[in-house]
Amino acid sequence: MKESTKLPLTPLVNAGRYLPPLKRRYHVMAKPSGSTCNLDCSYCFYLHKEQLLHQDRDKGMSDEVLENFIRQYIATQDGEEIVFSWQGGEPTLMGLDFFRKVVELQKKYQPKHQRIENDLQTNGFLINDEWAEFLKEHRFLVGVSIDGPRELHDRYRVTRSGKPTFDRVMRGIETLKRHGVSFNTLVVINRVNARFPKEVYHFLTETVGSTYIQFIPCVEPVEFKHTAPQFWRDDTIPITGTRRAHPGDLDSIVTDWSVDPDDWGSFLIGAFEEWVNHDLGRVQVNVFETAVVQTMGLPAQLCVTAEFCGKALAMEKNGDVFSCDHYVYPEYKLGNIHRQSLAQMVFSERQQAFGMGKKNTLPEYCKTCPHLKLCWGECPKNRIVRAPDGETGLNYLCPGLKAFFSTAKPTLEKIAAMIQASPPL
């Protein structure tokens, strides 16, 4: 991944409109408020971008950037569906008028043969009846961040004055439900809630009523605020399983709030058992659904478990485009939509090298792993430890992932066989 930053932004030979149908499909996480947020979550990997990228806290995305982005994003995609993702920071801080402009501009540039969808990731703090009515009318899919029951959620997700946020988030969720807005839940699995898989899972499915759940492991190197992924000093990288490869050690390579690799495995195993025994076919869980699909030999549904990456980029509020949402660092900046076209950046040799690097930089330890095709080394930004033989580039979560896949394999194979034996709908 690091080597890709040295390449010029040269367009690929087939970057034009003449590509075969469905070949030009990619995804951009747009961040209209930048890193600005009304919460101060301890584990947030994005709040520091304000200083790192020298952002103006009081300014959001301008009308000029917004229209340029929507026009180019639509024009450079060939699929029947074009999905816009609005994230942050906290995107609802932009206000409803901003998103009314979003819908108007999408209609302005929408081709007749393509469908446009929107999703919005929010902390739920500002969701009220007016927001819910708008989101329902325009069919936004809303992702709400919530980390489990009150005592687990409020451990890290607090206001800027350090106050708990659970009640406000639940109020926002109830408002969405009352208006019939489609929503899913995003759970950051950290050092604390990872120890309570069944409690978290049942809270989401029974109390919240979520039927689509995203589990995201929290892994942040101690130097994440100023050091880009793959730019770590090699002499500081510990071997997997050693004390520095766990949170809590004074010399740990990760922050105190990062999930422990072993706990990540235990969490997945515990939640998987509940899902299989109670909610199979009723509740979708991102990491479990893609594990089933990949067991069937089909492409991954998540970028982190795919063989390659590079088709999920991020755009800041000023139009700067980066290789990935977790690679928003100066080293991985591709350009700005006012100076380079989205097509030039997305379909460039540099971005292709970034995406191919996910597979090309795997250590031998991964290449010989029986679970390789379910994992593919997980997200490269988490490859911060050494393999047992000392080779760099191993994923920090590897021990937990191996434990989960080893335990779940027989069940995954049964589910896959059941699906493959079912008659087509």
Short mmCIF file of C-alpha atoms in Angstrom, two decimals:
data_model
loop_
_atom_site.label_atom_id
_atom_site.label_comp_id
_atom_site.label_asym_id
_atom_site.label_seq_id
_atom_site.Cartn_x
_atom_site.Cartn_y
_atom_site.Cartn_z
CA MET A 1 0.00 0.00 0.00
CA LYS A 2 2.86 2.33 0.92
CA GLU A 3 4.49 1.89 -2.49
CA SER A 4 1.34 3.12 -4.24
CA THR A 5 1.91 6.62 -2.84
CA LYS A 6 5.01 6.97 -5.02
CA LEU A 7 3.17 6.46 -8.31
CA PRO A 8 2.01 9.33 -10.51
CA LEU A 9 -1.72 9.80 -10.99
CA THR A 10 -1.66 8.23 -14.45
CA PRO A 11 -5.06 7.16 -15.82
CA LEU A 12 -5.44 3.48 -16.67
CA VAL A 13 -5.56 2.69 -20.36
CA ASN A 14 -9.23 1.71 -20.13
CA ALA A 15 -10.38 4.53 -17.84
CA GLY A 16 -12.75 5.97 -20.43
CA ARG A 17 -16.47 5.54 -20.94
CA TYR A 18 -15.91 2.68 -23.35
CA LEU A 19 -15.34 0.14 -20.56
CA PRO A 20 -17.64 -2.91 -20.67
CA PRO A 21 -20.93 -2.46 -18.75
CA LEU A 22 -20.72 -2.71 -14.94
CA LYS A 23 -16.92 -2.45 -14.96
CA ARG A 24 -16.83 1.16 -13.81
CA ARG A 25 -18.34 0.85 -10.36
CA TYR A 26 -16.84 2.34 -7.24
CA HIS A 27 -17.91 3.90 -3.97
CA VAL A 28 -17.05 7.21 -2.32
CA MET A 29 -17.72 8.08 1.30
CA ALA A 30 -18.50 11.79 1.19
CA LYS A 31 -17.79 13.76 4.35
CA PRO A 32 -19.69 17.06 4.00
CA SER A 33 -18.93 18.17 7.57
CA GLY A 34 -15.37 16.86 7.49
CA SER A 35 -14.30 15.64 10.91
CA THR A 36 -16.60 18.04 12.74
CA CYS A 37 -18.82 16.21 15.21
CA ASN A 38 -21.13 17.00 18.12
CA LEU A 39 -19.76 14.05 20.10
CA ASP A 40 -16.30 13.29 21.44
CA CYS A 41 -16.06 9.50 21.28
CA SER A 42 -12.81 8.39 22.87
CA TYR A 43 -11.99 5.90 20.14
CA CYS A 44 -12.89 8.04 17.11
CA PHE A 45 -10.34 7.65 14.32
CA TYR A 46 -11.55 10.78 12.51
CA LEU A 47 -11.77 13.71 14.93
CA HIS A 48 -8.04 14.41 14.62
CA LYS A 49 -8.33 15.02 10.87
CA GLU A 50 -9.25 18.62 11.69
CA GLN A 51 -5.65 19.24 12.76
CA LEU A 52 -3.99 16.76 10.39
CA LEU A 53 -5.68 18.19 7.29
CA HIS A 54 -5.80 21.81 8.60
CA GLN A 55 -9.57 21.96 8.27
CA ASP A 56 -11.69 25.02 8.95
CA ARG A 57 -14.03 23.78 11.69
CA ASP A 58 -16.73 26.35 10.94
CA LYS A 59 -17.15 25.53 7.25
CA GLY A 60 -18.84 22.55 5.70
CA MET A 61 -18.94 21.41 2.09
CA SER A 62 -19.65 24.27 -0.29
CA ASP A 63 -22.38 24.20 -2.94
CA GLU A 64 -19.65 24.21 -5.61
CA VAL A 65 -17.94 21.10 -4.23
CA LEU A 66 -21.27 19.36 -3.71
CA GLU A 67 -22.50 19.87 -7.27
CA ASN A 68 -19.14 19.01 -8.79
CA PHE A 69 -19.02 15.80 -6.79
CA ILE A 70 -22.58 14.69 -7.58
CA ARG A 71 -22.17 15.46 -11.29
CA GLN A 72 -18.87 13.58 -11.60
CA TYR A 73 -19.90 10.67 -9.38
CA ILE A 74 -22.98 9.99 -11.50
CA ALA A 75 -21.19 10.50 -14.81
CA THR A 76 -18.41 8.03 -14.04
CA GLN A 77 -20.51 5.02 -13.00
CA ASP A 78 -21.98 2.41 -15.33
CA GLY A 79 -24.08 0.32 -12.95
CA GLU A 80 -27.85 0.39 -12.74
CA GLU A 81 -27.63 1.65 -9.15
CA ILE A 82 -25.50 4.54 -7.85
CA VAL A 83 -25.13 4.72 -4.08
CA PHE A 84 -24.19 7.95 -2.32
CA SER A 85 -22.82 7.57 1.22
CA TRP A 86 -22.81 10.55 3.57
CA GLN A 87 -20.58 10.24 6.61
CA GLY A 88 -18.37 12.31 8.87
CA GLY A 89 -17.69 13.51 11.51
CA GLU A 90 -21.42 13.93 11.87
CA PRO A 91 -23.16 14.68 8.54
CA THR A 92 -26.46 15.83 10.10
CA LEU A 93 -24.60 18.92 11.35
CA MET A 94 -24.90 20.18 7.76
CA GLY A 95 -28.64 20.60 8.30
CA LEU A 96 -31.64 19.48 6.28
CA ASP A 97 -31.29 22.22 3.66
CA PHE A 98 -27.95 20.74 2.61
CA PHE A 99 -29.50 17.34 2.02
CA ARG A 100 -32.43 18.89 0.18
CA LYS A 101 -29.81 20.29 -2.22
CA VAL A 102 -28.31 16.81 -2.45
CA VAL A 103 -31.61 15.33 -3.62
CA GLU A 104 -32.23 18.20 -6.07
CA LEU A 105 -28.79 17.87 -7.64
CA GLN A 106 -29.09 14.11 -7.91
CA LYS A 107 -32.34 14.54 -9.81
CA LYS A 108 -30.69 17.14 -12.04
CA TYR A 109 -27.91 14.80 -13.16
CA GLN A 110 -29.65 11.41 -12.90
CA PRO A 111 -29.73 9.45 -16.17
CA LYS A 112 -32.98 7.72 -17.00
CA HIS A 113 -31.46 4.23 -16.91
CA GLN A 114 -29.84 4.54 -13.47
CA ARG A 115 -31.29 4.45 -9.96
CA ILE A 116 -29.86 6.62 -7.16
CA GLU A 117 -29.82 5.59 -3.52
CA ASN A 118 -28.51 7.38 -0.42
CA ASP A 119 -27.23 6.16 2.90
CA LEU A 120 -26.42 8.30 5.91
CA GLN A 121 -24.23 7.27 8.85
CA THR A 122 -25.14 9.19 12.00
CA ASN A 123 -24.75 9.15 15.76
CA GLY A 124 -28.52 9.73 15.92
CA PHE A 125 -28.19 12.75 18.20
CA LEU A 126 -30.02 15.24 15.97
CA ILE A 127 -32.66 12.93 14.50
CA ASN A 128 -36.13 14.42 15.07
CA ASP A 129 -39.48 14.20 13.32
CA GLU A 130 -38.47 16.64 10.56
CA TRP A 131 -35.31 14.69 9.79
CA ALA A 132 -37.17 11.38 9.87
CA GLU A 133 -39.88 12.65 7.50
CA PHE A 134 -37.24 13.76 5.00
CA LEU A 135 -35.26 10.52 5.25
CA LYS A 136 -38.42 8.46 4.75
CA GLU A 137 -39.65 10.53 1.82
CA HIS A 138 -36.34 10.20 -0.03
CA ARG A 139 -35.68 6.59 0.95
CA PHE A 140 -32.40 7.16 2.78
CA LEU A 141 -30.93 4.12 4.49
CA VAL A 142 -29.73 5.31 7.89
CA GLY A 143 -26.89 3.75 9.84
CA VAL A 144 -26.97 4.54 13.55
CA SER A 145 -23.87 4.14 15.71
CA ILE A 146 -24.64 2.45 19.00
CA ASP A 147 -22.33 0.22 21.04
CA GLY A 148 -24.75 -1.87 23.07
CA PRO A 149 -26.72 -1.37 26.30
CA ARG A 150 -26.39 1.89 28.22
CA GLU A 151 -23.35 0.99 30.33
CA LEU A 152 -21.41 -0.26 27.29
CA HIS A 153 -22.48 2.49 24.90
CA ASP A 154 -21.69 5.32 27.32
CA ARG A 155 -18.21 3.96 28.08
CA TYR A 156 -16.70 5.70 25.06
CA ARG A 157 -19.53 7.50 23.21
CA VAL A 158 -19.88 10.78 25.10
CA THR A 159 -20.55 14.44 24.38
CA ARG A 160 -17.82 17.06 24.20
CA SER A 161 -18.52 17.81 27.86
CA GLY A 162 -18.14 14.13 28.74
CA LYS A 163 -21.85 13.41 29.27
CA PRO A 164 -23.54 10.12 28.30
CA THR A 165 -25.35 9.88 24.98
CA PHE A 166 -27.37 6.66 25.21
CA ASP A 167 -30.78 8.23 25.85
CA ARG A 168 -30.48 10.70 22.97
CA VAL A 169 -29.38 7.99 20.55
CA MET A 170 -32.25 5.72 21.56
CA ARG A 171 -34.66 8.63 21.13
CA GLY A 172 -33.35 9.12 17.59
CA ILE A 173 -33.80 5.41 16.83
CA GLU A 174 -37.37 5.45 18.12
CA THR A 175 -38.08 8.45 15.90
CA LEU A 176 -36.77 6.60 12.85
CA LYS A 177 -38.87 3.57 13.70
CA ARG A 178 -41.98 5.67 14.26
CA HIS A 179 -41.65 7.15 10.76
CA GLY A 180 -40.79 3.84 9.10
CA VAL A 181 -37.26 4.86 8.11
CA SER A 182 -35.01 1.96 7.10
CA PHE A 183 -32.05 1.80 9.45
CA ASN A 184 -29.22 -0.46 10.50
CA THR A 185 -26.93 -0.39 13.50
CA LEU A 186 -23.17 0.03 13.46
CA VAL A 187 -21.35 -1.24 16.55
CA VAL A 188 -17.72 -0.41 17.24
CA ILE A 189 -16.35 -3.43 19.07
CA ASN A 190 -13.83 -2.07 21.53
CA ARG A 191 -11.85 -3.30 24.50
CA VAL A 192 -14.90 -3.20 26.80
CA ASN A 193 -18.00 -4.31 24.89
CA ALA A 194 -16.06 -7.12 23.18
CA ARG A 195 -16.37 -9.07 26.42
CA PHE A 196 -20.18 -9.09 26.22
CA PRO A 197 -21.14 -10.61 22.84
CA LYS A 198 -24.50 -12.05 23.86
CA GLU A 199 -25.57 -8.93 25.75
CA VAL A 200 -24.67 -6.69 22.81
CA TYR A 201 -26.29 -8.97 20.24
CA HIS A 202 -29.58 -9.39 22.12
CA PHE A 203 -29.76 -5.69 22.90
CA LEU A 204 -29.51 -4.87 19.20
CA THR A 205 -31.96 -7.48 17.99
CA GLU A 206 -34.50 -7.35 20.81
CA THR A 207 -34.39 -3.89 22.42
CA VAL A 208 -33.39 -1.86 19.35
CA GLY A 209 -35.11 -4.16 16.87
CA SER A 210 -32.26 -4.00 14.36
CA THR A 211 -32.38 -6.50 11.51
CA TYR A 212 -29.08 -5.44 9.94
CA ILE A 213 -25.99 -5.13 12.12
CA GLN A 214 -22.46 -4.05 11.34
CA PHE A 215 -19.73 -5.11 13.75
CA ILE A 216 -16.60 -2.99 13.30
CA PRO A 217 -13.48 -3.87 15.31
CA CYS A 218 -11.74 -0.89 16.87
CA VAL A 219 -8.02 -1.08 16.09
CA GLU A 220 -6.00 2.10 16.40
CA PRO A 221 -2.20 2.21 16.59
CA VAL A 222 -0.96 4.58 19.29
CA GLU A 223 0.47 6.84 16.59
CA PHE A 224 -2.67 6.94 14.44
CA LYS A 225 -3.13 10.70 14.77
CA HIS A 226 0.03 11.53 12.85
CA THR A 227 1.34 8.34 11.21
CA ALA A 228 -0.35 6.94 8.11
CA PRO A 229 -0.94 3.20 7.72
CA GLN A 230 2.09 1.31 6.41
CA PHE A 231 4.35 4.23 7.39
CA TRP A 232 5.10 2.79 10.82
CA ARG A 233 8.68 2.22 11.89
CA ASP A 234 9.53 -1.44 11.32
CA ASP A 235 11.62 -1.61 14.48
CA THR A 236 8.54 -0.83 16.60
CA ILE A 237 6.35 -3.66 15.23
CA PRO A 238 5.79 -6.52 17.72
CA ILE A 239 5.17 -10.19 16.98
CA THR A 240 1.57 -11.35 17.19
CA GLY A 241 0.58 -12.74 20.57
CA THR A 242 3.26 -10.90 22.52
CA ARG A 243 2.35 -8.41 25.23
CA ARG A 244 2.84 -5.37 22.96
CA ALA A 245 0.35 -6.85 20.51
CA HIS A 246 -2.47 -6.46 23.06
CA PRO A 247 -4.09 -3.31 24.50
CA GLY A 248 -3.36 -2.31 28.07
CA ASP A 249 0.40 -2.77 28.07
CA LEU A 250 2.37 0.42 28.76
CA ASP A 251 4.28 -0.19 25.53
CA SER A 252 1.37 -1.54 23.49
CA ILE A 253 1.28 -0.84 19.79
CA VAL A 254 -2.44 0.03 20.06
CA THR A 255 -4.54 2.45 22.09
CA ASP A 256 -6.15 1.34 25.35
CA TRP A 257 -9.61 1.33 23.80
CA SER A 258 -8.67 -0.97 20.91
CA VAL A 259 -10.24 -4.41 20.97
CA ASP A 260 -8.01 -7.25 22.15
CA PRO A 261 -7.43 -9.73 19.27
CA ASP A 262 -8.50 -12.68 21.42
CA ASP A 263 -11.60 -10.85 22.60
CA TRP A 264 -12.52 -10.07 18.98
CA GLY A 265 -12.51 -13.79 18.27
CA SER A 266 -14.55 -14.58 21.37
CA PHE A 267 -17.03 -11.84 20.50
CA LEU A 268 -17.54 -13.14 16.97
CA ILE A 269 -17.97 -16.71 18.23
CA GLY A 270 -20.50 -15.67 20.89
CA ALA A 271 -22.54 -13.44 18.58
CA PHE A 272 -22.38 -16.01 15.77
CA GLU A 273 -23.88 -18.69 18.00
CA GLU A 274 -26.78 -16.41 18.91
CA TRP A 275 -27.32 -15.46 15.27
CA VAL A 276 -27.33 -19.06 14.04
CA ASN A 277 -29.56 -20.34 16.85
CA HIS A 278 -32.11 -17.53 16.89
CA ASP A 279 -31.99 -15.22 13.88
CA LEU A 280 -30.65 -17.00 10.81
CA GLY A 281 -32.60 -15.66 7.84
CA ARG A 282 -34.17 -12.86 9.88
CA VAL A 283 -31.22 -10.72 10.94
CA GLN A 284 -28.29 -9.82 8.72
CA VAL A 285 -24.86 -9.39 10.33
CA ASN A 286 -22.16 -8.08 8.00
CA VAL A 287 -19.27 -10.31 9.06
CA PHE A 288 -21.42 -13.45 9.20
CA GLU A 289 -23.25 -12.88 5.93
CA THR A 290 -20.03 -12.41 3.99
CA ALA A 291 -18.46 -15.46 5.68
CA VAL A 292 -21.36 -17.56 4.35
CA VAL A 293 -21.08 -16.06 0.88
CA GLN A 294 -17.32 -16.58 0.75
CA THR A 295 -17.72 -20.16 1.99
CA MET A 296 -19.89 -20.67 -1.09
CA GLY A 297 -16.97 -19.49 -3.22
CA LEU A 298 -18.60 -16.17 -4.11
CA PRO A 299 -16.99 -12.69 -3.89
CA ALA A 300 -16.85 -11.00 -0.50
CA GLN A 301 -19.59 -8.54 0.44
CA LEU A 302 -17.16 -6.48 2.54
CA CYS A 303 -14.01 -4.77 1.37
CA VAL A 304 -12.10 -5.88 4.47
CA THR A 305 -12.55 -9.58 3.61
CA ALA A 306 -12.16 -9.19 -0.16
CA GLU A 307 -9.09 -10.32 -2.07
CA PHE A 308 -8.47 -6.80 -3.36
CA CYS A 309 -9.64 -3.33 -2.35
CA GLY A 310 -9.37 0.17 -3.79
CA LYS A 311 -12.94 0.80 -4.90
CA ALA A 312 -14.08 2.48 -1.68
CA LEU A 313 -12.63 5.97 -1.52
CA ALA A 314 -13.23 8.97 0.72
CA MET A 315 -13.83 12.63 -0.13
CA GLU A 316 -13.35 15.44 2.34
CA LYS A 317 -15.52 18.54 2.50
CA ASN A 318 -13.13 20.60 0.34
CA GLY A 319 -13.13 18.03 -2.46
CA ASP A 320 -9.88 16.27 -1.55
CA VAL A 321 -10.05 12.58 -2.46
CA PHE A 322 -8.20 9.81 -0.61
CA SER A 323 -7.57 6.15 -1.38
CA CYS A 324 -9.79 4.92 1.49
CA ASP A 325 -11.77 6.13 4.48
CA HIS A 326 -9.09 4.74 6.81
CA TYR A 327 -6.30 6.22 4.71
CA VAL A 328 -7.25 9.88 4.96
CA TYR A 329 -3.67 11.05 5.40
CA PRO A 330 -1.62 13.38 3.18
CA GLU A 331 0.40 10.42 1.92
CA TYR A 332 -2.71 8.80 0.41
CA LYS A 333 -4.30 11.88 -1.10
CA LEU A 334 -5.13 11.34 -4.76
CA GLY A 335 -6.11 14.88 -5.63
CA ASN A 336 -9.03 17.29 -5.57
CA ILE A 337 -12.14 17.14 -7.75
CA HIS A 338 -11.61 20.77 -8.82
CA ARG A 339 -8.21 19.90 -10.28
CA GLN A 340 -8.54 16.23 -11.24
CA SER A 341 -11.62 14.36 -12.33
CA LEU A 342 -12.97 11.57 -10.16
CA ALA A 343 -12.42 9.16 -13.06
CA GLN A 344 -8.77 10.19 -13.28
CA MET A 345 -8.25 9.51 -9.57
CA VAL A 346 -10.34 6.37 -9.18
CA PHE A 347 -9.21 4.68 -12.39
CA SER A 348 -5.54 5.54 -12.00
CA GLU A 349 -2.42 3.41 -11.76
CA ARG A 350 -1.86 4.73 -8.24
CA GLN A 351 -5.27 3.66 -6.96
CA GLN A 352 -5.02 0.33 -8.76
CA ALA A 353 -1.69 -0.31 -7.05
CA PHE A 354 -3.26 0.62 -3.71
CA GLY A 355 -6.08 -1.88 -4.23
CA MET A 356 -3.82 -4.67 -5.50
CA GLY A 357 -1.51 -4.10 -2.55
CA LYS A 358 -4.04 -5.74 -0.24
CA LYS A 359 -3.17 -9.15 -1.72
CA ASN A 360 0.35 -8.46 -2.92
CA THR A 361 1.65 -7.53 0.55
CA LEU A 362 0.30 -10.57 2.41
CA PRO A 363 2.94 -12.32 4.52
CA GLU A 364 3.65 -16.01 3.92
CA TYR A 365 1.88 -16.79 7.19
CA CYS A 366 -1.38 -15.63 5.58
CA LYS A 367 -0.76 -17.34 2.25
CA THR A 368 -0.55 -20.74 3.95
CA CYS A 369 -3.51 -20.16 6.28
CA PRO A 370 -6.53 -22.48 5.76
CA HIS A 371 -8.83 -19.49 6.23
CA LEU A 372 -7.15 -17.24 3.66
CA LYS A 373 -10.15 -17.09 1.32
CA LEU A 374 -12.46 -16.01 4.15
CA CYS A 375 -10.14 -13.29 5.36
CA TRP A 376 -7.53 -12.19 2.79
CA GLY A 377 -5.57 -10.55 5.57
CA GLU A 378 -8.54 -8.39 6.67
CA CYS A 379 -8.09 -4.61 6.39
CA PRO A 380 -4.52 -3.53 5.51
CA LYS A 381 -4.71 -0.64 7.97
CA ASN A 382 -4.76 -3.28 10.74
CA ARG A 383 -1.61 -5.06 9.54
CA ILE A 384 0.51 -3.71 12.35
CA VAL A 385 2.15 -6.82 13.81
CA ARG A 386 4.65 -9.45 12.74
CA ALA A 387 3.94 -13.09 11.95
CA PRO A 388 5.44 -15.68 14.33
CA ASP A 389 8.45 -15.97 12.01
CA GLY A 390 9.07 -12.23 12.24
CA GLU A 391 7.73 -11.19 8.82
CA THR A 392 5.90 -7.85 8.88
CA GLY A 393 2.41 -7.21 7.52
CA LEU A 394 0.30 -9.53 9.67
CA ASN A 395 -3.10 -8.34 10.79
CA TYR A 396 -3.38 -7.40 14.47
CA LEU A 397 -6.72 -9.28 14.65
CA CYS A 398 -5.30 -12.51 13.24
CA PRO A 399 -5.52 -14.65 16.44
CA GLY A 400 -9.19 -13.76 16.91
CA LEU A 401 -10.05 -14.23 13.25
CA LYS A 402 -8.44 -17.66 13.17
CA ALA A 403 -10.31 -18.68 16.32
CA PHE A 404 -13.63 -17.55 14.83
CA PHE A 405 -13.17 -19.18 11.43
CA SER A 406 -11.96 -22.44 13.01
CA THR A 407 -15.02 -22.57 15.27
CA ALA A 408 -17.57 -21.40 12.70
CA LYS A 409 -16.33 -23.40 9.69
CA PRO A 410 -18.61 -26.47 10.11
CA THR A 411 -21.68 -24.30 10.59
CA LEU A 412 -20.74 -21.98 7.72
CA GLU A 413 -20.41 -25.00 5.44
CA LYS A 414 -23.82 -26.33 6.50
CA ILE A 415 -25.49 -22.96 5.88
CA ALA A 416 -23.76 -22.66 2.50
CA ALA A 417 -24.86 -26.17 1.50
CA MET A 418 -28.43 -25.44 2.59
CA ILE A 419 -28.54 -22.27 0.49
CA GLN A 420 -27.01 -23.97 -2.55
CA ALA A 421 -29.51 -26.82 -2.31
CA SER A 422 -32.49 -24.48 -2.13
CA PRO A 423 -34.45 -23.91 -5.35
CA PRO A 424 -34.04 -20.43 -6.85
CA LEU A 425 -36.74 -17.91 -5.97
#
